[in-house]
Amino acid sequence: SGKTFTAITFIYRLLKYAKAKKILFLVDTKNLGEQAEQEFMAYMPNDDNRKFCELYGVHRLKSSFIPTDNQVYISTIQRMYSILRGEELDEYAEETNPNEIQWGSKRAAVPVAYNPKLPVEFFDFVVIDECHRSIYNLWKQVLEYFDAFQIGLTATPDNRTFGYFNQNIVSEYTHEQAITDGVNVGYNVFQIDTEVTQKGGVIWKGEYVDHREKLTRKKRWEQLDEDVTYTAKKLDDKVVNPNQIRLIIKTFKDHLPEMFPDRYAADGVFEVPKTLIFAKTDSHANDIIEMVRQEFGEENRFCKKITYNTEDPKGTLSEFRNQYYPRIAVTVDMIATGTDVKPLECLLFMRDVKSRNYFEQMKGRGTRTINIDDLKKVTPSAKYTKDHFVIVDAIGVTKSLKTDSRPLEKKPGIPLEDLLAAVAVGARDEDLFTSLANRLIRLEKQITEKEKLKFSEQAEGKSISQVAKELLQAYNPDTLDCIRQNIEQEMTGASPAAKEEAFARQQHALIETAATVFTGELNMYIENVRKAHEQVMDTVNPDKLLNVGWDTNLAAEAAAQVQDFTDWINQQKDEIIALQLFYGQPYQRRELTYKMLADLVETIKTNKPTLAPLNIWRAYGQ
């Protein structure tokens, strides 16, 4: 609903009228930082003909260097943390939302010390975008470091968010108000339930099936020597059922005219609205794209993947936002939160989400309004402005049990990618190094010689075992005792403090030697190669539809809303002039003026915003 625009507006006023000198705009992913930078560049104040960037300096931090001649600084919280610790940060560490890294919530925070290059009084205000995500645990230190006023922005606060800000809500704008004001649009839910999606399947012993390598996607034909039973949770991980993906995509295609009945071009051809599909993994996204292109009978540009692993994600995202093609985009996490694609009219969920906040953020990709002229630039067949979007639930995401926030979920194991991400953002504790070393030792036994060689090329010539050994050596008691003995021999007569300083310096060198090998490129390679080498391709079991159509709960909600509107009208009919005229006069004598109707609408907006005219018309339509 325009949080960034609102933030830029009050930042402008703080700089112009409140004598603020420097303001930090804090985000938690590189993608959101780039988007915020673009919005600052495009913003034009109401009281000046110049753009914001012509009036004030705006700088997005890309290294540890901080210029002193700007007024607005945009940074990820990961980069600010590394700057305060006096370390460089690989851009890879900024691509992942730190709230998704489980290690950060389990380990003891590495303390942030005073940094003379960035004194505590450097910023007057700190604006925290998506403040429900990254203001806890390790990252809280960044906010506590600065002696500045903190302003949080979020569409999905939870109890911890209210607690952190002492329940000091400066301004609140609800989703219902945003819909009523035409700032956001509502949504309808369309269900696609299939048997395999809900129950999984069984491939019987003796069947010949494909086994596919995840990394190279090479296939080999092999006979099963035992039954393979897979549940819904294992689907698209250990087992891929192309028939299930095909059935969902085909059903989606067949029912698009039902969801968008007005999207026929002049030549009678149906035009697919801009659609975003949420996939489980990068490999799953590739399978979905293949099926979309087959079922829709379209060329490659019709459907594209937008993830951090693609060649030009920013360019593809820009095309999806501003050009006719692609019509359908498939993503995992990159545009799940914070990224605006205003022409988006359909969200297809093929992955479940357990965090209520994250799900609300994902739904938010479809809520943005767009005027009819801009919509027609990318969807020429559109006849009306965007007044709603459709969620196609093919996985049960709208019905699954959700928790308030992901960090509260207690999981016994931490994924390897989270351990790598923790090292990337500066974590150096013993438990992390030990866990990572053990994972690498196990990984070495699973991968091929060719993959080991590739690892060595990206790890400064070191083998997996060497890297694991360095991780273990950094905190190995025998190694540390040896260092102490050498220091005692070399620094005879020196003070205990000097010896302790020398010891700390040498141990720090061991730790950094072990950690610096984990560059963004190597981490990405490890994440890819560590995945199970093969998936079983279930081409034996067909899938079948169990249910397809509009969510029945939606119809019940619509009926309840119509009844609520009827009850309210009956209660208010003696108090509102327009209703008095309507109910109290014979039909021929009922004369309504525009002002009376406008007053009625204003009363509804004030007293019952959920009964706004657009909502009621849609409820009657259901």
Short mmCIF file of C-alpha atoms in Angstrom, two decimals, residues 89-520:
data_model
loop_
_atom_site.label_atom_id
_atom_site.label_comp_id
_atom_site.label_asym_id
_atom_site.label_seq_id
_atom_site.Cartn_x
_atom_site.Cartn_y
_atom_site.Cartn_z
CA LEU A 89 30.78 -8.52 2.86
CA ASP A 90 30.21 -10.58 -0.27
CA GLU A 91 27.09 -9.43 -2.15
CA TYR A 92 25.90 -13.04 -2.06
CA ALA A 93 25.10 -12.56 1.65
CA GLU A 94 22.69 -9.74 0.80
CA GLU A 95 20.52 -11.81 -1.53
CA THR A 96 18.89 -13.86 1.23
CA ASN A 97 16.52 -12.46 3.83
CA PRO A 98 18.45 -12.99 7.11
CA ASN A 99 15.21 -13.91 8.82
CA GLU A 100 15.27 -17.10 6.72
CA ILE A 101 18.70 -18.08 8.10
CA GLN A 102 17.99 -20.36 11.04
CA TRP A 103 21.53 -20.20 12.42
CA GLY A 104 21.19 -16.52 13.33
CA SER A 105 18.36 -17.23 15.77
CA LYS A 106 20.13 -20.16 17.47
CA ARG A 107 23.66 -18.93 18.06
CA ALA A 108 25.05 -16.35 20.43
CA ALA A 109 25.33 -12.98 18.72
CA VAL A 110 28.85 -11.82 17.88
CA PRO A 111 29.02 -8.45 19.65
CA VAL A 112 29.30 -5.23 17.69
CA ALA A 113 31.98 -2.92 19.10
CA TYR A 114 32.39 0.83 18.64
CA ASN A 115 33.64 1.70 15.17
CA PRO A 116 35.24 5.17 14.92
CA LYS A 117 34.59 5.23 11.15
CA LEU A 118 30.87 5.09 11.87
CA PRO A 119 30.16 6.81 15.21
CA VAL A 120 26.90 6.15 17.04
CA GLU A 121 25.63 9.65 16.26
CA PHE A 122 26.23 9.37 12.50
CA PHE A 123 22.51 8.97 11.69
CA ASP A 124 19.66 11.05 13.09
CA PHE A 125 16.95 8.62 12.00
CA VAL A 126 16.93 4.93 11.07
CA VAL A 127 14.02 3.80 8.90
CA ILE A 128 13.60 0.00 9.03
CA ASP A 129 11.81 -1.49 6.04
CA GLU A 130 9.96 -4.79 6.66
CA CYS A 131 10.68 -4.32 10.36
CA HIS A 132 8.81 -7.49 11.33
CA ARG A 133 11.67 -9.58 9.94
CA SER A 134 15.14 -8.42 10.88
CA ILE A 135 15.05 -6.53 14.18
CA TYR A 136 15.66 -9.50 16.44
CA ASN A 137 18.51 -11.67 17.68
CA LEU A 138 21.84 -11.01 15.94
CA TRP A 139 20.63 -8.03 13.90
CA LYS A 140 19.16 -6.10 16.82
CA GLN A 141 22.69 -4.93 17.66
CA VAL A 142 22.79 -2.80 14.52
CA LEU A 143 19.74 -0.85 15.65
CA GLU A 144 20.93 -0.55 19.24
CA TYR A 145 24.32 0.75 18.08
CA PHE A 146 23.04 4.04 16.67
CA ASP A 147 21.80 6.89 18.84
CA ALA A 148 18.95 7.65 16.47
CA PHE A 149 15.17 7.65 16.28
CA GLN A 150 13.87 4.39 14.80
CA ILE A 151 10.87 4.21 12.47
CA GLY A 152 9.60 0.79 11.42
CA LEU A 153 7.62 -0.04 8.28
CA THR A 154 5.70 -3.29 7.88
CA ALA A 155 2.51 -4.67 6.40
CA THR A 156 2.54 -7.74 8.66
CA PRO A 157 3.50 -6.90 12.27
CA ASP A 158 3.43 -9.66 14.88
CA ASN A 159 3.51 -9.53 18.67
CA ARG A 160 7.30 -9.18 18.76
CA THR A 161 7.14 -6.18 16.45
CA PHE A 162 4.65 -4.41 18.71
CA GLY A 163 6.81 -5.32 21.70
CA TYR A 164 10.03 -4.02 20.13
CA PHE A 165 8.48 -0.63 19.36
CA ASN A 166 6.72 -0.45 22.76
CA GLN A 167 3.34 -0.59 21.00
CA ASN A 168 4.00 2.91 19.68
CA ILE A 169 1.97 2.85 16.46
CA VAL A 170 2.52 6.19 14.74
CA SER A 171 0.25 5.44 11.81
CA GLU A 172 -1.91 2.46 10.87
CA TYR A 173 -3.50 1.75 7.52
CA THR A 174 -5.44 -1.51 7.31
CA HIS A 175 -5.88 -3.72 4.27
CA GLU A 176 -9.62 -3.04 4.36
CA GLN A 177 -9.01 0.72 4.33
CA ALA A 178 -6.54 0.35 1.47
CA ILE A 179 -9.09 -1.59 -0.58
CA THR A 180 -11.81 0.94 0.27
CA ASP A 181 -9.58 3.84 -0.78
CA GLY A 182 -8.59 2.12 -4.01
CA VAL A 183 -4.95 1.83 -2.95
CA ASN A 184 -5.03 -1.97 -2.90
CA VAL A 185 -7.33 -4.54 -4.45
CA GLY A 186 -8.89 -7.63 -2.90
CA TYR A 187 -8.64 -11.18 -4.14
CA ASN A 188 -10.64 -14.33 -4.91
CA VAL A 189 -9.40 -17.88 -4.31
CA PHE A 190 -9.63 -20.61 -6.96
CA GLN A 191 -8.89 -24.16 -5.78
CA ILE A 192 -7.18 -26.94 -7.72
CA ASP A 193 -6.95 -30.17 -5.69
CA THR A 194 -5.39 -33.31 -7.14
CA GLU A 195 -4.92 -36.78 -5.68
CA VAL A 196 -1.12 -36.85 -5.87
CA THR A 197 -0.85 -33.33 -4.41
CA GLN A 198 -2.76 -34.40 -1.32
CA LYS A 199 -1.77 -38.05 -0.88
CA GLY A 200 1.47 -38.70 -2.77
CA GLY A 201 1.81 -42.02 -4.56
CA VAL A 202 3.48 -45.42 -4.89
CA ILE A 203 5.74 -46.72 -7.67
CA TRP A 204 5.78 -50.50 -7.52
CA LYS A 205 8.87 -52.68 -7.59
CA GLY A 206 9.85 -53.76 -11.09
CA GLU A 207 8.70 -50.59 -12.85
CA TYR A 208 11.16 -48.88 -15.17
CA VAL A 209 11.44 -45.18 -14.32
CA ASP A 210 13.76 -42.26 -14.95
CA HIS A 211 16.33 -41.20 -12.35
CA ARG A 212 17.33 -37.57 -12.84
CA GLU A 213 20.36 -35.71 -11.52
CA LYS A 214 19.23 -32.47 -9.90
CA LEU A 215 22.30 -30.49 -10.88
CA THR A 216 22.69 -31.47 -14.54
CA ARG A 217 19.12 -32.80 -15.04
CA LYS A 218 20.58 -35.79 -16.90
CA LYS A 219 18.31 -38.84 -16.90
CA ARG A 220 18.96 -42.57 -16.83
CA TRP A 221 16.46 -45.42 -17.23
CA GLU A 222 16.45 -47.95 -14.39
CA GLN A 223 14.26 -50.71 -12.97
CA LEU A 224 13.18 -50.30 -9.34
CA ASP A 225 14.30 -53.12 -7.03
CA GLU A 226 11.87 -52.05 -4.28
CA ASP A 227 8.62 -50.11 -3.93
CA VAL A 228 8.96 -46.32 -3.76
CA THR A 229 6.30 -44.72 -1.58
CA TYR A 230 6.27 -40.94 -1.45
CA THR A 231 4.12 -38.55 0.55
CA ALA A 232 2.94 -35.09 -0.47
CA LYS A 233 5.91 -33.61 1.43
CA LYS A 234 8.43 -35.58 -0.65
CA LEU A 235 6.81 -34.50 -3.91
CA ASP A 236 9.20 -32.44 -6.08
CA ASP A 237 12.07 -33.25 -3.71
CA LYS A 238 12.86 -36.97 -3.74
CA VAL A 239 10.19 -37.79 -6.32
CA VAL A 240 8.91 -35.74 -9.23
CA ASN A 241 5.56 -36.62 -10.79
CA PRO A 242 5.38 -34.76 -14.12
CA ASN A 243 1.74 -35.79 -14.49
CA GLN A 244 0.85 -33.90 -11.31
CA ILE A 245 2.53 -30.72 -12.54
CA ARG A 246 0.98 -31.14 -15.99
CA LEU A 247 -2.52 -31.65 -14.57
CA ILE A 248 -2.28 -28.51 -12.42
CA ILE A 249 -0.99 -26.38 -15.30
CA LYS A 250 -3.56 -27.79 -17.75
CA THR A 251 -6.41 -27.22 -15.28
CA PHE A 252 -5.13 -23.71 -14.63
CA LYS A 253 -5.03 -23.00 -18.37
CA ASP A 254 -8.50 -24.46 -19.00
CA HIS A 255 -10.12 -22.39 -16.25
CA LEU A 256 -8.37 -19.07 -16.91
CA PRO A 257 -11.33 -17.87 -19.05
CA GLU A 258 -13.58 -18.58 -16.07
CA MET A 259 -11.34 -16.49 -13.81
CA PHE A 260 -10.90 -13.68 -16.34
CA PRO A 261 -13.92 -13.83 -18.70
CA ASP A 262 -13.22 -10.44 -20.29
CA ARG A 263 -9.68 -11.21 -21.53
CA TYR A 264 -10.39 -12.03 -25.14
CA ALA A 265 -8.57 -10.00 -27.79
CA ALA A 266 -10.31 -8.60 -30.88
CA ASP A 267 -9.40 -11.73 -32.85
CA GLY A 268 -11.10 -13.94 -30.24
CA VAL A 269 -7.86 -15.29 -28.75
CA PHE A 270 -7.70 -15.45 -24.95
CA GLU A 271 -4.90 -13.37 -23.43
CA VAL A 272 -3.24 -14.82 -20.34
CA PRO A 273 -3.07 -12.23 -17.54
CA LYS A 274 0.28 -11.54 -15.90
CA THR A 275 0.76 -14.53 -13.60
CA LEU A 276 3.34 -15.34 -10.93
CA ILE A 277 3.89 -18.99 -9.94
CA PHE A 278 5.53 -19.80 -6.59
CA ALA A 279 7.72 -22.93 -6.82
CA LYS A 280 9.34 -24.99 -4.07
CA THR A 281 12.90 -25.05 -5.42
CA ASP A 282 14.91 -23.99 -8.42
CA SER A 283 14.59 -27.49 -9.89
CA HIS A 284 10.83 -27.44 -9.31
CA ALA A 285 10.67 -24.07 -11.08
CA ASN A 286 12.38 -25.59 -14.14
CA ASP A 287 9.82 -28.42 -14.23
CA ILE A 288 6.95 -25.94 -14.01
CA ILE A 289 8.34 -23.78 -16.81
CA GLU A 290 8.68 -26.82 -19.07
CA MET A 291 5.05 -27.80 -18.44
CA VAL A 292 3.75 -24.25 -18.92
CA ARG A 293 5.44 -23.97 -22.30
CA GLN A 294 4.10 -27.38 -23.37
CA GLU A 295 0.51 -26.92 -22.19
CA PHE A 296 0.15 -23.35 -23.43
CA GLY A 297 1.98 -24.18 -26.66
CA GLU A 298 4.07 -21.04 -26.38
CA GLU A 299 7.68 -20.07 -27.02
CA ASN A 300 10.36 -19.59 -24.37
CA ARG A 301 9.70 -15.89 -23.78
CA PHE A 302 6.10 -16.66 -22.72
CA CYS A 303 7.24 -18.13 -19.38
CA LYS A 304 10.51 -17.34 -17.58
CA LYS A 305 12.16 -18.03 -14.25
CA ILE A 306 13.03 -15.14 -11.93
CA THR A 307 15.39 -16.36 -9.20
CA TYR A 308 18.82 -15.31 -7.96
CA ASN A 309 20.29 -18.23 -9.92
CA THR A 310 19.14 -16.99 -13.32
CA GLU A 311 21.49 -15.11 -15.61
CA ASP A 312 19.81 -11.68 -15.49
CA PRO A 313 17.09 -11.69 -12.81
CA LYS A 314 16.76 -7.89 -12.69
CA GLY A 315 16.36 -7.66 -16.46
CA THR A 316 13.75 -10.43 -16.53
CA LEU A 317 11.87 -8.83 -13.62
CA SER A 318 11.85 -5.50 -15.47
CA GLU A 319 10.46 -7.22 -18.59
CA PHE A 320 7.78 -8.96 -16.53
CA ARG A 321 6.80 -5.63 -14.99
CA ASN A 322 6.92 -3.42 -18.10
CA GLN A 323 6.75 -5.55 -21.27
CA TYR A 324 4.17 -7.86 -22.85
CA TYR A 325 6.41 -10.91 -22.39
CA PRO A 326 6.82 -12.89 -20.23
CA ARG A 327 3.14 -13.52 -19.44
CA ILE A 328 4.01 -16.01 -16.70
CA ALA A 329 6.96 -15.83 -14.29
CA VAL A 330 8.08 -18.59 -11.94
CA THR A 331 9.95 -17.73 -8.74
CA VAL A 332 11.03 -19.30 -5.47
CA ASP A 333 11.87 -16.42 -3.12
CA MET A 334 13.28 -13.50 -5.11
CA ILE A 335 9.99 -11.66 -5.68
CA ALA A 336 8.03 -13.27 -2.87
CA THR A 337 8.24 -10.14 -0.72
CA GLY A 338 8.60 -6.41 -1.21
CA THR A 339 8.90 -6.37 -5.00
CA ASP A 340 6.17 -4.51 -6.88
CA VAL A 341 4.72 -5.85 -10.13
CA LYS A 342 1.58 -3.76 -10.52
CA PRO A 343 0.14 -5.50 -13.65
CA LEU A 344 0.16 -8.84 -11.78
CA GLU A 345 -3.37 -10.28 -11.69
CA CYS A 346 -2.91 -13.94 -10.80
CA LEU A 347 -0.83 -15.83 -8.21
CA LEU A 348 -0.50 -19.60 -8.60
CA PHE A 349 0.78 -21.31 -5.45
CA MET A 350 2.54 -24.63 -6.06
CA ARG A 351 4.40 -24.48 -2.73
CA ASP A 352 3.07 -24.34 0.81
CA VAL A 353 4.10 -21.64 3.28
CA LYS A 354 3.96 -22.16 7.05
CA SER A 355 4.63 -18.57 8.16
CA ARG A 356 1.53 -16.39 8.27
CA ASN A 357 3.58 -13.21 7.80
CA TYR A 358 5.46 -14.64 4.82
CA PHE A 359 2.22 -15.79 3.21
CA GLU A 360 0.70 -12.33 3.64
CA GLN A 361 3.81 -10.84 2.03
CA MET A 362 3.52 -13.24 -0.91
CA LYS A 363 -0.16 -12.39 -1.36
CA GLY A 364 0.84 -8.73 -1.31
CA ARG A 365 2.51 -9.12 -4.73
CA GLY A 366 -0.97 -9.03 -6.29
CA THR A 367 -2.60 -6.26 -4.28
CA ARG A 368 -1.10 -3.22 -6.01
CA THR A 369 -3.42 -1.10 -8.16
CA ILE A 370 -2.67 0.09 -11.68
CA ASN A 371 -4.61 2.43 -13.94
CA ILE A 372 -6.22 1.12 -17.09
CA ASP A 373 -3.77 2.84 -19.46
CA ASP A 374 -0.70 1.32 -17.78
CA LEU A 375 -2.41 -2.07 -17.55
CA LYS A 376 -3.25 -2.03 -21.28
CA LYS A 377 0.41 -1.41 -22.11
CA VAL A 378 1.28 -4.92 -20.92
CA THR A 379 -2.17 -6.55 -21.21
CA PRO A 380 -3.87 -4.97 -24.26
CA SER A 381 -7.10 -6.97 -23.88
CA ALA A 382 -7.85 -5.47 -20.45
CA LYS A 383 -11.16 -3.61 -20.63
CA TYR A 384 -11.33 -2.39 -17.05
CA THR A 385 -8.87 -1.23 -14.46
CA LYS A 386 -7.51 -3.85 -12.08
CA ASP A 387 -10.08 -4.24 -9.29
CA HIS A 388 -9.04 -7.63 -7.86
CA PHE A 389 -6.57 -10.46 -8.34
CA VAL A 390 -6.95 -14.23 -8.21
CA ILE A 391 -5.07 -16.67 -5.97
CA VAL A 392 -4.98 -20.12 -7.53
CA ASP A 393 -4.32 -22.54 -4.69
CA ALA A 394 -2.92 -25.80 -6.07
CA ILE A 395 -1.19 -26.94 -2.87
CA GLY A 396 -3.60 -26.07 -0.03
CA VAL A 397 -1.67 -22.98 1.05
CA THR A 398 -4.83 -21.03 1.93
CA LYS A 399 -5.98 -23.82 4.26
CA SER A 400 -2.75 -25.02 5.89
CA LEU A 401 -1.96 -24.22 9.51
CA LYS A 402 0.37 -21.26 9.84
CA THR A 403 2.47 -19.85 12.65
CA ASP A 404 2.92 -16.16 13.38
CA SER A 405 6.62 -16.00 12.60
CA ARG A 406 9.21 -18.37 11.25
CA PRO A 407 11.94 -17.83 13.89
CA LEU A 408 9.61 -19.31 16.53
CA GLU A 409 9.55 -22.66 14.74
CA LYS A 410 11.91 -25.06 16.48
CA LYS A 411 13.72 -27.40 14.07
CA PRO A 412 16.33 -29.90 15.13
CA GLY A 413 18.48 -29.51 11.99
CA ILE A 414 19.85 -26.45 10.24
CA PRO A 415 20.16 -26.60 6.42
CA LEU A 416 23.64 -26.37 4.94
CA GLU A 417 22.66 -23.26 3.00
CA ASP A 418 21.88 -21.53 6.33
CA LEU A 419 25.30 -22.45 7.72
CA LEU A 420 26.95 -21.03 4.60
CA ALA A 421 24.84 -17.88 4.81
CA ALA A 422 25.81 -17.44 8.47
CA VAL A 423 29.52 -17.51 7.55
CA ALA A 424 28.84 -15.08 4.70
CA VAL A 425 27.36 -12.50 7.10
CA GLY A 426 30.28 -12.75 9.52
CA ALA A 427 29.44 -15.53 11.98
CA ARG A 428 32.60 -17.16 13.31
CA ASP A 429 31.62 -19.22 16.38
CA GLU A 430 32.88 -22.71 17.14
CA ASP A 431 29.54 -24.54 16.81
CA LEU A 432 29.03 -23.10 13.34
CA PHE A 433 32.51 -24.11 12.16
CA THR A 434 32.12 -27.62 13.57
CA SER A 435 28.70 -28.13 11.99
CA LEU A 436 29.87 -26.81 8.63
CA ALA A 437 33.00 -28.99 8.68
CA ASN A 438 30.94 -32.10 9.39
CA ARG A 439 28.54 -31.29 6.55
CA LEU A 440 31.44 -30.82 4.13
CA ILE A 441 33.02 -34.12 5.20
CA ARG A 442 29.73 -35.90 4.47
CA LEU A 443 29.39 -34.03 1.19
CA GLU A 444 32.82 -35.21 0.01
CA LYS A 445 31.66 -38.83 0.24
CA GLN A 446 28.61 -38.16 -1.92
CA ILE A 447 29.93 -36.21 -4.90
CA THR A 448 31.94 -37.25 -7.95
CA GLU A 449 35.63 -36.61 -8.64
CA LYS A 450 34.67 -34.07 -11.28
CA GLU A 451 32.56 -32.19 -8.74
CA LYS A 452 35.42 -32.29 -6.20
CA LEU A 453 37.73 -30.75 -8.80
CA LYS A 454 35.19 -28.01 -9.49
CA PHE A 455 34.99 -27.33 -5.75
CA SER A 456 38.77 -26.99 -5.56
CA GLU A 457 38.81 -24.51 -8.46
CA GLN A 458 36.39 -22.25 -6.61
CA ALA A 459 37.99 -22.72 -3.17
CA GLU A 460 41.41 -21.20 -3.88
CA GLY A 461 42.80 -24.61 -4.84
CA LYS A 462 41.78 -26.26 -1.57
CA SER A 463 40.05 -29.62 -1.45
CA ILE A 464 36.89 -30.21 0.57
CA SER A 465 38.87 -32.07 3.24
CA GLN A 466 41.36 -29.19 3.50
CA VAL A 467 38.56 -26.65 3.95
CA ALA A 468 36.90 -28.85 6.58
CA LYS A 469 40.24 -29.31 8.36
CA GLU A 470 40.79 -25.53 8.50
CA LEU A 471 37.32 -25.07 10.01
CA LEU A 472 38.09 -27.63 12.73
CA GLN A 473 41.63 -26.34 13.33
CA ALA A 474 40.35 -22.83 14.09
CA TYR A 475 39.03 -23.99 17.48
CA ASN A 476 41.00 -27.23 17.95
CA PRO A 477 42.38 -27.30 21.55
CA ASP A 478 45.61 -29.02 20.47
CA THR A 479 46.24 -26.43 17.77
CA LEU A 480 45.55 -23.58 20.20
CA ASP A 481 47.84 -25.13 22.85
CA CYS A 482 50.59 -25.36 20.24
CA ILE A 483 50.14 -21.66 19.42
CA ARG A 484 50.37 -20.77 23.12
CA GLN A 485 53.58 -22.80 23.54
CA ASN A 486 55.19 -21.09 20.55
CA ILE A 487 54.21 -17.68 21.91
CA GLU A 488 55.71 -18.53 25.32
CA GLN A 489 59.00 -19.50 23.65
CA GLU A 490 59.10 -16.52 21.27
CA MET A 491 57.92 -13.87 23.75
CA THR A 492 59.92 -14.77 26.85
CA GLY A 493 59.76 -11.87 29.27
CA ALA A 494 56.74 -10.23 27.63
CA SER A 495 53.74 -9.28 29.74
CA PRO A 496 50.77 -11.69 29.99
CA ALA A 497 48.60 -9.10 28.25
CA ALA A 498 50.98 -8.94 25.28
CA LYS A 499 51.07 -12.74 25.03
CA GLU A 500 47.28 -12.92 25.19
CA GLU A 501 47.02 -10.31 22.45
CA ALA A 502 49.42 -12.28 20.25
CA PHE A 503 47.44 -15.45 20.87
CA ALA A 504 44.14 -13.75 19.99
CA ARG A 505 45.72 -12.36 16.82
CA GLN A 506 46.94 -15.77 15.65
CA GLN A 507 43.66 -17.49 16.46
CA HIS A 508 41.78 -14.75 14.60
CA ALA A 509 44.03 -15.41 11.58
CA LEU A 510 43.14 -19.12 11.74
CA ILE A 511 39.44 -18.30 11.93
CA GLU A 512 39.53 -15.87 9.01
CA THR A 513 41.60 -18.25 6.88
CA ALA A 514 38.93 -20.89 7.40
CA ALA A 515 36.04 -18.50 6.70
CA THR A 516 37.23 -16.35 3.79
CA VAL A 517 37.22 -19.28 1.37
CA PHE A 518 33.40 -19.24 1.44
CA THR A 519 32.71 -16.73 -1.31
CA GLY A 520 29.30 -16.25 -2.87
#
